[in-house]
XYZ file of C-alpha atoms in Angstrom:
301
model
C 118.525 175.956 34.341
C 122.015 174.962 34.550
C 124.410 176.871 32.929
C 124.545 175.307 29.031
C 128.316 175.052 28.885
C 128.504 172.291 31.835
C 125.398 170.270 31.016
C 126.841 167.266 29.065
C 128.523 163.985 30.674
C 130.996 163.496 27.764
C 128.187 162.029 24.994
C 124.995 161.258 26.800
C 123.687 164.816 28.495
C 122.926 164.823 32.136
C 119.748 162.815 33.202
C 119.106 165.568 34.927
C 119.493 168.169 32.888
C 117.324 166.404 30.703
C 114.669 166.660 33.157
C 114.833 170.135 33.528
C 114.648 171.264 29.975
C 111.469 168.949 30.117
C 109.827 171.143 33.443
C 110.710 174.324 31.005
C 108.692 173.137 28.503
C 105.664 172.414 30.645
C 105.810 175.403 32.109
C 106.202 177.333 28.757
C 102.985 174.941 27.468
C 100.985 175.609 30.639
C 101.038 179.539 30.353
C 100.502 179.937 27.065
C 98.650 177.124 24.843
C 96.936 176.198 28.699
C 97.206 179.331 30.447
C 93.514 179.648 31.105
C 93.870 175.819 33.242
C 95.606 178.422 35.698
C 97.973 175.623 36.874
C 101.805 176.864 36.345
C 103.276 174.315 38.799
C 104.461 171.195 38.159
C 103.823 168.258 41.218
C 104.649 165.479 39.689
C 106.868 163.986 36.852
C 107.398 160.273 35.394
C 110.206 160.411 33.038
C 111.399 156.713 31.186
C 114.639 157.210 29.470
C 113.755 154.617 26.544
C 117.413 155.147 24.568
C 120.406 157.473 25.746
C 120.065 161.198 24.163
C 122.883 162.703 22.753
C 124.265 166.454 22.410
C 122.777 168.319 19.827
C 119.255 169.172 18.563
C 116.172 167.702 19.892
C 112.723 168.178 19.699
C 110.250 168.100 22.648
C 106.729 167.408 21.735
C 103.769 168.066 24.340
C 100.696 166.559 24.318
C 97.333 167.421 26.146
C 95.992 163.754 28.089
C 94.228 165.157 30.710
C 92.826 168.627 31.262
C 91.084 169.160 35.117
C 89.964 171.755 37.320
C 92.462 170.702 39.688
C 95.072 169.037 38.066
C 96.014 168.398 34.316
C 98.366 165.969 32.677
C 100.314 166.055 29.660
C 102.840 163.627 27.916
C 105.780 164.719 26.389
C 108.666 162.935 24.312
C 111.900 163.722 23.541
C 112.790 162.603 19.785
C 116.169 162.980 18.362
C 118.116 162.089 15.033
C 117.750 161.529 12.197
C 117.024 158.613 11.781
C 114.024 159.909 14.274
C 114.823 157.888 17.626
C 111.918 158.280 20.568
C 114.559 158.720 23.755
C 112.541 160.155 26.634
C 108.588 159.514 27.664
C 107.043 161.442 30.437
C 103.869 162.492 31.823
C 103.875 165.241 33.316
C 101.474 166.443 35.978
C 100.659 170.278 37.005
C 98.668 172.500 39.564
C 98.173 175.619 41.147
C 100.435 174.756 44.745
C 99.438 178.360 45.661
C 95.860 177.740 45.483
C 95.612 174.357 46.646
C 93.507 173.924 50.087
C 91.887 170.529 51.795
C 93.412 167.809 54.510
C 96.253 168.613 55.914
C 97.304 166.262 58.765
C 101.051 166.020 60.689
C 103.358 162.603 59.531
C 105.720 163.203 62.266
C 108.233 162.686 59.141
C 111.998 163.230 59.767
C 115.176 161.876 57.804
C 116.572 158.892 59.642
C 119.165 158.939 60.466
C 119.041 162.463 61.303
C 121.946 164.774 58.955
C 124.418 166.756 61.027
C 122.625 170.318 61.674
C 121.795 172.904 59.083
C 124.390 174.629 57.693
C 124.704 178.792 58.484
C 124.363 179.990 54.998
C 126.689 182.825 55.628
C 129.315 180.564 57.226
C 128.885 177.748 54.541
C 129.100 180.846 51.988
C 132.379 181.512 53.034
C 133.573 177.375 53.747
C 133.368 178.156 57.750
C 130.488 176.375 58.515
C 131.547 174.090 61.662
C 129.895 170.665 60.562
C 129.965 171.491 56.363
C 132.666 171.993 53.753
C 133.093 172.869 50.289
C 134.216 169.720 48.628
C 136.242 171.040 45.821
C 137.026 167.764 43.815
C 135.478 164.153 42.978
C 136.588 161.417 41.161
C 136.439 162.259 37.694
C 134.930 165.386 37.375
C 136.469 165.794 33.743
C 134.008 163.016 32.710
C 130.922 164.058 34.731
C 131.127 168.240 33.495
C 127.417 168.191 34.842
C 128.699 168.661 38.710
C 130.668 171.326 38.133
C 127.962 173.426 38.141
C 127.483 173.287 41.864
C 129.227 174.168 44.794
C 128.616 170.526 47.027
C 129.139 171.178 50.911
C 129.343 167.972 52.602
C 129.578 166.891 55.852
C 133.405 167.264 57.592
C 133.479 164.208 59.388
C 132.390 162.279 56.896
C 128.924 160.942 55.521
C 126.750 158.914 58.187
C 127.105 155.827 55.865
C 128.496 154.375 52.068
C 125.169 154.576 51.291
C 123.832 158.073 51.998
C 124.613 161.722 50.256
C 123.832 164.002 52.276
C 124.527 167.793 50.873
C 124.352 171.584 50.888
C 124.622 172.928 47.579
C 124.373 176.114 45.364
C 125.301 177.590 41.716
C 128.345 177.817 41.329
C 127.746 181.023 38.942
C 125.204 182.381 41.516
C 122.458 181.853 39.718
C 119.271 180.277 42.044
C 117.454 177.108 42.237
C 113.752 177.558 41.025
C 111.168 174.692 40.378
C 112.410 174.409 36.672
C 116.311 173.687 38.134
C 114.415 170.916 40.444
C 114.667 167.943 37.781
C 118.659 168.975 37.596
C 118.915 168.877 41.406
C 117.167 165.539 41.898
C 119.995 163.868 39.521
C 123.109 166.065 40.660
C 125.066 164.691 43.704
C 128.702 162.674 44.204
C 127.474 158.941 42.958
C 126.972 156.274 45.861
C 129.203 154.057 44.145
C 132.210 156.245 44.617
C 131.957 155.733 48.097
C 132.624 152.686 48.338
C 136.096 152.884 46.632
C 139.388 153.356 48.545
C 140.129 157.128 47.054
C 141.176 159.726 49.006
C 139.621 161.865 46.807
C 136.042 161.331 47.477
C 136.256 162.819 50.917
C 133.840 160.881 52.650
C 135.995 158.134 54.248
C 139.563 157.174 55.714
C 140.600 154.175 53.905
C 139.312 150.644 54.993
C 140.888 147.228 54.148
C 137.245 146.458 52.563
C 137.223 149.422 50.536
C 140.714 148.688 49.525
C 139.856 144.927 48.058
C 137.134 146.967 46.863
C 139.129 148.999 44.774
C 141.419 146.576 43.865
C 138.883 144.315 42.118
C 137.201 147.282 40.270
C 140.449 148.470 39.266
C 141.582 144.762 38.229
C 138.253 144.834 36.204
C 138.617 148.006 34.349
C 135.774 149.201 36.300
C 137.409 152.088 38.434
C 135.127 154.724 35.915
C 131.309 154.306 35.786
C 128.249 155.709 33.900
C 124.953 155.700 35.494
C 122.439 155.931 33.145
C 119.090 156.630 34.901
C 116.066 154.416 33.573
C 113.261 155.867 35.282
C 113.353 159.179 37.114
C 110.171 160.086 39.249
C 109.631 163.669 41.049
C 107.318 164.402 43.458
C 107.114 168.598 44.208
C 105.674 169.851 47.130
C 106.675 173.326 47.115
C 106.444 176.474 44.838
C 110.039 177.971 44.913
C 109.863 181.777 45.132
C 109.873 183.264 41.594
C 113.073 184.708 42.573
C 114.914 181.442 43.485
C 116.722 180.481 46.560
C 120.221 180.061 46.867
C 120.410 177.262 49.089
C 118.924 173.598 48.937
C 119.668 170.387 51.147
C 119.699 166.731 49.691
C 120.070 163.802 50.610
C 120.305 160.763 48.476
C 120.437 157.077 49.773
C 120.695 153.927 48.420
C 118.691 150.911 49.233
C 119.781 147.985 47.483
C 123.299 148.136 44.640
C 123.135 144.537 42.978
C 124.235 143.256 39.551
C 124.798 146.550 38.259
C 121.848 148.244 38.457
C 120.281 150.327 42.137
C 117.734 152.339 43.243
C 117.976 155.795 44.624
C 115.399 157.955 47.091
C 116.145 161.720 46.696
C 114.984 164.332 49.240
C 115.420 167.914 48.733
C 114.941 170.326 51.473
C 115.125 173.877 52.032
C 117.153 176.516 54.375
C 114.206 176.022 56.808
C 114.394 172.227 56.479
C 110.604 172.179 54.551
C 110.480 169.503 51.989
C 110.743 171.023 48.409
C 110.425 167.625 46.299
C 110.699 164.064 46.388
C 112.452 161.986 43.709
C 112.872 157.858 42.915
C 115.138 156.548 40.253
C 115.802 153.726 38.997
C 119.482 153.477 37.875
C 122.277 151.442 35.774
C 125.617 150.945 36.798
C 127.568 150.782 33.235
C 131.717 151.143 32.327
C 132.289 154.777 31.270
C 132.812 153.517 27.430
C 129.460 152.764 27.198
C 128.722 156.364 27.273
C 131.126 157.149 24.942
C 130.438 154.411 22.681
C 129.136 154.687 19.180
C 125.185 154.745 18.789
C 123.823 151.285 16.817
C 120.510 152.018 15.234
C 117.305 151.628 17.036
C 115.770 148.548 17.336
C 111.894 148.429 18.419
């Protein structure tokens, strides 16, 4: 999990932190109350963030929908308050990855356009990696605490377009990633948006005169701060982690359409050996900062 002192993004806690407290509890229900399914990994989570959660207490209810030989489901909601609010639905699917056997067939699959090469984790460990850097600062990093968690190594000449993340990453408090950290991962990167403004500190481009009338009208707007509050989060794992973590993990993120304040985002997260470790869709929001902040009205059905 991510360290508990970072996790929140000023009110609202990280999407994605969110996500992973969720895997924790499905593992936790799946080895003891189902431990005799035998099917400790998760491969597939649909999360719908109904209402925004807040910090503080919450209670995380699991129940059995679907019990298999090779695959069970379970849904599990996230209720906070009082008054009692229903924030987060999901149904949760697990499996035994280590057992699993039938068709297996090769999709000729690469990402496209292809990322500058692999990082050398010893070089990257030590920021002298010749095509990845440690990116020390983003636009308002007081207001998303969730990112400083990570170490983000990104690409020194620059990412291969506004609309693509691609990085190397790591704890920054040396712990490792395991399949429970996997739901933080898939919602932890330097937003899309950001790229797009003319700020030297977001280290991806030079400025532009398009990114500076960008700017200009966001900042004329009060919009120059965002929140992106996700709706619907989906995660696709294909690998079992070791139980031991790894240190390192590759994502890319990419956007495919930003209109009227809301996008969508594909997530891909690969391993040292460039093996894909999950897949992950959201559907996102693109909200002023004060919204996050704001103060909650009661829920309405």
């Amino acid at each position: 999990m991510p360290p508990k002192s970072n996790n929140p993004v000023i009110q609202v806690p990280h999407g994605g932190y969110v996500t992973s407290t969720i895997l924790s509890v499905v593992k936790l229900h799946f080895s003891t109350t189902l431990r005799a399914q035998n099917q400790p990994h998760t491969i597939a989570l649909h999360l719908t963030f109904v209402r925004r959660t807040s910090v503080g207490p919450a209670t995380l209810t699991v129940h059995d929908t679907k019990l298999g030989r090779q695959a069970s489901t379970v849904r599990v909601t996230l209720t906070q308050g009082p008054p009692e609010r229903e924030e987060v639905v999901g149904y949760i699917t697990n499996s035994n990855i280590d057992t699993e056997s039938g068709l297996t067939l090769p999709t000729q699959w690469s990402l496209t356009p292809p990322p500058y090469p692999a990082a050398d984790p010893t070089r990257l460990a030590v920021d002298e990696d010749e095509h990845w850097k440690l990116q020390k600062q983003f636009p308002f990093a007081a207001f998303r605490k969730a990112s400083q968690s990570l170490d983000f190594y990104l690409p020194r000449k620059g990412q291969l377009a506004e609309s693509i993340v691609d990085e190397w990453i790591r704890f920054s408090n040396g712990e490792r990633f395991t399949n429970q950290t996997l739901g933080f991962i898939a919602d932890m990167w330097p937003q899309v948006v950001e790229a797009y403004r003319d700020d030297s500190s977001n280290g991806w481009y030079p400025a532009s005169p398009a990114a500076t009338e960008r700017t200009a009208k966001l900042t004329k707007n009060k919009w120059a701060r965002f929140w992106y509050p996700t709706l619907l989060l989906n995660l696709d794992i294909k690998k079992a982690l070791p139980s031991e973590g790894v240190e390192w993990l590759f994502v890319r993120v990419r956007a495919k359409q930003i209109r009227n304040g809301r996008m969508d985002l594909e997530v891909v997260i690969l391993d040292e050996c460039g093996e894909i470790v999950a897949l992950s869709q959201h559907v996102t929001l693109i909200l002023s900062a004060g919204r996050n902040m704001a103060e909650r009205r009661e829920p309405k059905l």
